[in-house]
Amino acid sequence: SLDERPSASRSPNQKRSTRSAPSATLDCSAMSATLAPVNRTFEPKDPEFSARVQASFARQRVMRALGVTLVRVDPGRVELELAFDPELTQQHGFMHAGVIATALDSACGYAAFSLMPADAGVLTVEYKINFLAPATADRFTLIGSVVKAGRTLTVCQGEALGVRGAERLRIATMT
């Protein structure tokens, strides 16, 4: 039973009904397979945001160890790149999910950092990641975009793309 507290309408020995609410069917056929576009234009609080992001990224030893590079910095958007490395694979030969998640977390963190004042720092509070396909590609593009920049929390979304030649396949999404 969900609730065994007595109420005025039932005796203390009666239990609340545990019937579930009617289920609804959701037609997903018309939904886009891509992340919601982030079409907002953000104004950074620090005019030197790009240099500050680059300097901070250069101090990230884990990014260096994984071979992740900073490709692009815009206000509220950061793009990283990671080459396939057999040393970073799991037992089936795919890039390890933890490697993709780590790099995507940094892309989102630096997207948020790009909008913060010069004296601010950034730490991840929470994220959810969905892996949509095995991470097999020649290289991976990891994009972090700000959805909402708040006073104390900034919400971002991320996208990991596997790149092989001209083909780009969505590997993971992060919110």
mmCIF file of C-alpha atoms in Angstrom:
data_model
loop_
_atom_site.group_PDB
_atom_site.id
_atom_site.type_symbol
_atom_site.label_atom_id
_atom_site.label_comp_id
_atom_site.label_asym_id
_atom_site.label_seq_id
_atom_site.Cartn_x
_atom_site.Cartn_y
_atom_site.Cartn_z
ATOM 1 C CA SER A 1 0.000 0.000 0.000
ATOM 2 C CA LEU A 2 1.179 3.520 -0.689
ATOM 3 C CA ASP A 3 -0.211 5.114 2.435
ATOM 4 C CA GLU A 4 -1.343 3.427 5.595
ATOM 5 C CA ARG A 5 -2.261 6.583 7.529
ATOM 6 C CA PRO A 6 -5.867 6.696 8.729
ATOM 7 C CA SER A 7 -8.152 9.310 7.273
ATOM 8 C CA ALA A 8 -11.544 10.675 8.214
ATOM 9 C CA SER A 9 -13.224 8.711 5.413
ATOM 10 C CA ARG A 10 -11.840 5.283 6.360
ATOM 11 C CA SER A 11 -11.145 3.395 9.508
ATOM 12 C CA PRO A 12 -7.551 3.025 10.781
ATOM 13 C CA ASN A 13 -7.516 -0.588 9.560
ATOM 14 C CA GLN A 14 -8.509 0.277 5.998
ATOM 15 C CA LYS A 15 -5.733 0.876 3.490
ATOM 16 C CA ARG A 16 -5.718 3.471 0.730
ATOM 17 C CA SER A 17 -6.340 2.064 -2.721
ATOM 18 C CA THR A 18 -3.216 1.438 -4.760
ATOM 19 C CA ARG A 19 -4.919 1.681 -8.137
ATOM 20 C CA SER A 20 -2.662 3.388 -10.635
ATOM 21 C CA ALA A 21 -3.669 6.318 -12.749
ATOM 22 C CA PRO A 22 -4.844 5.560 -16.274
ATOM 23 C CA SER A 23 -1.925 5.231 -18.646
ATOM 24 C CA ALA A 24 -1.533 7.491 -21.646
ATOM 25 C CA THR A 25 -0.031 6.577 -24.975
ATOM 26 C CA LEU A 26 2.557 8.956 -26.367
ATOM 27 C CA ASP A 27 3.050 9.050 -30.124
ATOM 28 C CA CYS A 28 6.761 9.687 -30.633
ATOM 29 C CA SER A 29 6.698 9.374 -34.418
ATOM 30 C CA ALA A 30 6.567 13.149 -34.933
ATOM 31 C CA MET A 31 9.259 13.961 -32.380
ATOM 32 C CA SER A 32 12.673 15.017 -33.554
ATOM 33 C CA ALA A 33 15.565 12.649 -32.883
ATOM 34 C CA THR A 34 17.826 15.592 -32.112
ATOM 35 C CA LEU A 35 18.310 17.616 -28.987
ATOM 36 C CA ALA A 36 16.176 20.670 -28.593
ATOM 37 C CA PRO A 37 17.981 23.506 -30.344
ATOM 38 C CA VAL A 38 19.562 26.110 -28.147
ATOM 39 C CA ASN A 39 18.965 29.281 -30.149
ATOM 40 C CA ARG A 40 19.575 31.773 -27.383
ATOM 41 C CA THR A 41 22.270 34.379 -27.676
ATOM 42 C CA PHE A 42 24.152 34.834 -24.446
ATOM 43 C CA GLU A 43 26.215 37.795 -23.344
ATOM 44 C CA PRO A 44 29.299 36.750 -21.368
ATOM 45 C CA LYS A 45 29.944 38.612 -18.100
ATOM 46 C CA ASP A 46 33.689 38.581 -18.826
ATOM 47 C CA PRO A 47 34.846 40.057 -22.152
ATOM 48 C CA GLU A 48 37.936 37.813 -21.874
ATOM 49 C CA PHE A 49 35.782 34.674 -21.507
ATOM 50 C CA SER A 50 37.430 32.771 -24.357
ATOM 51 C CA ALA A 51 40.977 33.218 -23.028
ATOM 52 C CA ARG A 52 39.778 32.317 -19.523
ATOM 53 C CA VAL A 53 38.111 29.101 -20.787
ATOM 54 C CA GLN A 54 41.221 28.184 -22.784
ATOM 55 C CA ALA A 55 43.529 28.766 -19.812
ATOM 56 C CA SER A 56 41.333 26.725 -17.480
ATOM 57 C CA PHE A 57 41.013 23.907 -20.001
ATOM 58 C CA ALA A 58 44.810 23.816 -20.378
ATOM 59 C CA ARG A 59 45.043 23.107 -16.608
ATOM 60 C CA GLN A 60 42.711 20.093 -16.875
ATOM 61 C CA ARG A 61 45.084 17.157 -16.581
ATOM 62 C CA VAL A 62 42.352 14.605 -17.177
ATOM 63 C CA MET A 63 41.508 16.189 -20.540
ATOM 64 C CA ARG A 64 45.185 16.059 -21.497
ATOM 65 C CA ALA A 65 45.453 12.415 -20.352
ATOM 66 C CA LEU A 66 42.421 11.451 -22.444
ATOM 67 C CA GLY A 67 43.619 13.418 -25.484
ATOM 68 C CA VAL A 68 40.637 15.795 -25.498
ATOM 69 C CA THR A 69 41.202 19.113 -27.263
ATOM 70 C CA LEU A 70 39.319 22.404 -27.110
ATOM 71 C CA VAL A 71 38.072 23.217 -30.612
ATOM 72 C CA ARG A 72 35.718 26.171 -30.205
ATOM 73 C CA VAL A 73 34.506 28.574 -27.520
ATOM 74 C CA ASP A 74 31.462 30.788 -27.976
ATOM 75 C CA PRO A 75 29.381 32.461 -25.259
ATOM 76 C CA GLY A 76 27.343 29.581 -23.813
ATOM 77 C CA ARG A 77 28.712 26.944 -26.205
ATOM 78 C CA VAL A 78 31.895 24.880 -26.201
ATOM 79 C CA GLU A 79 33.081 22.204 -28.599
ATOM 80 C CA LEU A 80 35.691 19.593 -27.719
ATOM 81 C CA GLU A 81 37.218 16.820 -29.792
ATOM 82 C CA LEU A 82 38.520 13.388 -28.880
ATOM 83 C CA ALA A 83 40.286 10.989 -31.243
ATOM 84 C CA PHE A 84 39.544 7.280 -31.000
ATOM 85 C CA ASP A 85 42.199 5.625 -28.830
ATOM 86 C CA PRO A 86 42.286 1.823 -28.375
ATOM 87 C CA GLU A 87 43.745 2.415 -24.884
ATOM 88 C CA LEU A 88 40.442 4.041 -23.865
ATOM 89 C CA THR A 89 38.098 1.262 -25.000
ATOM 90 C CA GLN A 90 35.971 -1.174 -23.090
ATOM 91 C CA GLN A 91 35.891 -4.957 -23.590
ATOM 92 C CA HIS A 92 34.008 -4.792 -26.926
ATOM 93 C CA GLY A 93 36.367 -2.260 -28.503
ATOM 94 C CA PHE A 94 34.083 0.789 -28.144
ATOM 95 C CA MET A 95 35.289 3.971 -26.488
ATOM 96 C CA HIS A 96 34.460 3.578 -22.820
ATOM 97 C CA ALA A 97 31.247 5.307 -21.705
ATOM 98 C CA GLY A 98 33.121 6.893 -18.804
ATOM 99 C CA VAL A 99 35.534 8.583 -21.206
ATOM 100 C CA ILE A 100 32.696 10.005 -23.308
ATOM 101 C CA ALA A 101 30.822 11.122 -20.166
ATOM 102 C CA THR A 102 33.930 12.787 -18.712
ATOM 103 C CA ALA A 103 34.612 14.764 -21.887
ATOM 104 C CA LEU A 104 30.950 15.709 -22.344
ATOM 105 C CA ASP A 105 30.773 16.870 -18.717
ATOM 106 C CA SER A 106 33.738 19.174 -19.403
ATOM 107 C CA ALA A 107 32.108 20.530 -22.578
ATOM 108 C CA CYS A 108 28.972 21.435 -20.616
ATOM 109 C CA GLY A 109 30.971 22.832 -17.699
ATOM 110 C CA TYR A 110 33.009 25.092 -19.945
ATOM 111 C CA ALA A 111 29.877 26.246 -21.783
ATOM 112 C CA ALA A 112 28.558 27.406 -18.393
ATOM 113 C CA PHE A 113 31.954 28.834 -17.392
ATOM 114 C CA SER A 114 32.036 30.970 -20.552
ATOM 115 C CA LEU A 115 29.126 33.031 -19.218
ATOM 116 C CA MET A 116 30.386 33.518 -15.669
ATOM 117 C CA PRO A 117 32.198 36.512 -14.194
ATOM 118 C CA ALA A 118 35.998 36.498 -14.288
ATOM 119 C CA ASP A 119 36.301 35.573 -10.606
ATOM 120 C CA ALA A 120 33.842 32.633 -10.741
ATOM 121 C CA GLY A 121 34.526 28.922 -10.789
ATOM 122 C CA VAL A 122 32.409 26.055 -12.024
ATOM 123 C CA LEU A 123 31.634 22.597 -10.628
ATOM 124 C CA THR A 124 29.160 20.013 -11.870
ATOM 125 C CA VAL A 125 26.158 19.591 -9.597
ATOM 126 C CA GLU A 126 24.309 16.869 -11.503
ATOM 127 C CA TYR A 127 23.960 15.320 -14.923
ATOM 128 C CA LYS A 128 22.121 12.578 -16.717
ATOM 129 C CA ILE A 129 23.564 10.904 -19.763
ATOM 130 C CA ASN A 130 21.874 8.696 -22.327
ATOM 131 C CA PHE A 131 24.001 6.562 -24.623
ATOM 132 C CA LEU A 132 22.235 6.122 -27.938
ATOM 133 C CA ALA A 133 24.792 4.097 -29.906
ATOM 134 C CA PRO A 134 28.108 2.344 -29.317
ATOM 135 C CA ALA A 135 30.996 4.809 -29.362
ATOM 136 C CA THR A 136 32.714 3.655 -32.531
ATOM 137 C CA ALA A 137 34.180 6.350 -34.757
ATOM 138 C CA ASP A 138 37.485 7.848 -35.848
ATOM 139 C CA ARG A 139 36.899 10.823 -33.573
ATOM 140 C CA PHE A 140 34.245 12.309 -31.337
ATOM 141 C CA THR A 141 32.849 15.834 -31.179
ATOM 142 C CA LEU A 142 31.520 16.828 -27.758
ATOM 143 C CA ILE A 143 29.291 19.891 -27.639
ATOM 144 C CA GLY A 144 28.100 21.632 -24.488
ATOM 145 C CA SER A 145 25.419 24.331 -24.728
ATOM 146 C CA VAL A 146 23.820 26.475 -22.060
ATOM 147 C CA VAL A 147 20.050 26.122 -21.858
ATOM 148 C CA LYS A 148 19.527 28.553 -18.967
ATOM 149 C CA ALA A 149 22.112 30.669 -17.193
ATOM 150 C CA GLY A 150 20.935 31.305 -13.651
ATOM 151 C CA ARG A 151 22.375 33.304 -10.771
ATOM 152 C CA THR A 152 23.802 30.262 -8.956
ATOM 153 C CA LEU A 153 23.084 27.330 -11.288
ATOM 154 C CA THR A 154 23.463 27.062 -15.035
ATOM 155 C CA VAL A 155 21.639 24.303 -16.915
ATOM 156 C CA CYS A 156 23.359 22.830 -19.962
ATOM 157 C CA GLN A 157 22.751 20.134 -22.501
ATOM 158 C CA GLY A 158 25.407 18.121 -24.238
ATOM 159 C CA GLU A 159 25.760 16.029 -27.326
ATOM 160 C CA ALA A 160 28.478 13.522 -28.221
ATOM 161 C CA LEU A 161 28.837 12.803 -31.928
ATOM 162 C CA GLY A 162 30.896 10.035 -33.485
ATOM 163 C CA VAL A 163 32.608 11.222 -36.673
ATOM 164 C CA ARG A 164 33.827 8.925 -39.438
ATOM 165 C CA GLY A 165 34.581 10.769 -42.663
ATOM 166 C CA ALA A 166 31.525 12.887 -43.494
ATOM 167 C CA GLU A 167 29.252 10.717 -41.339
ATOM 168 C CA ARG A 168 28.199 12.037 -37.920
ATOM 169 C CA LEU A 169 26.310 9.765 -35.529
ATOM 170 C CA ARG A 170 24.831 10.863 -32.212
ATOM 171 C CA ILE A 171 26.460 8.706 -29.533
ATOM 172 C CA ALA A 172 25.106 10.317 -26.358
ATOM 173 C CA THR A 173 23.076 13.179 -24.961
ATOM 174 C CA MET A 174 23.534 14.827 -21.579
ATOM 175 C CA THR A 175 21.286 17.063 -19.530
#
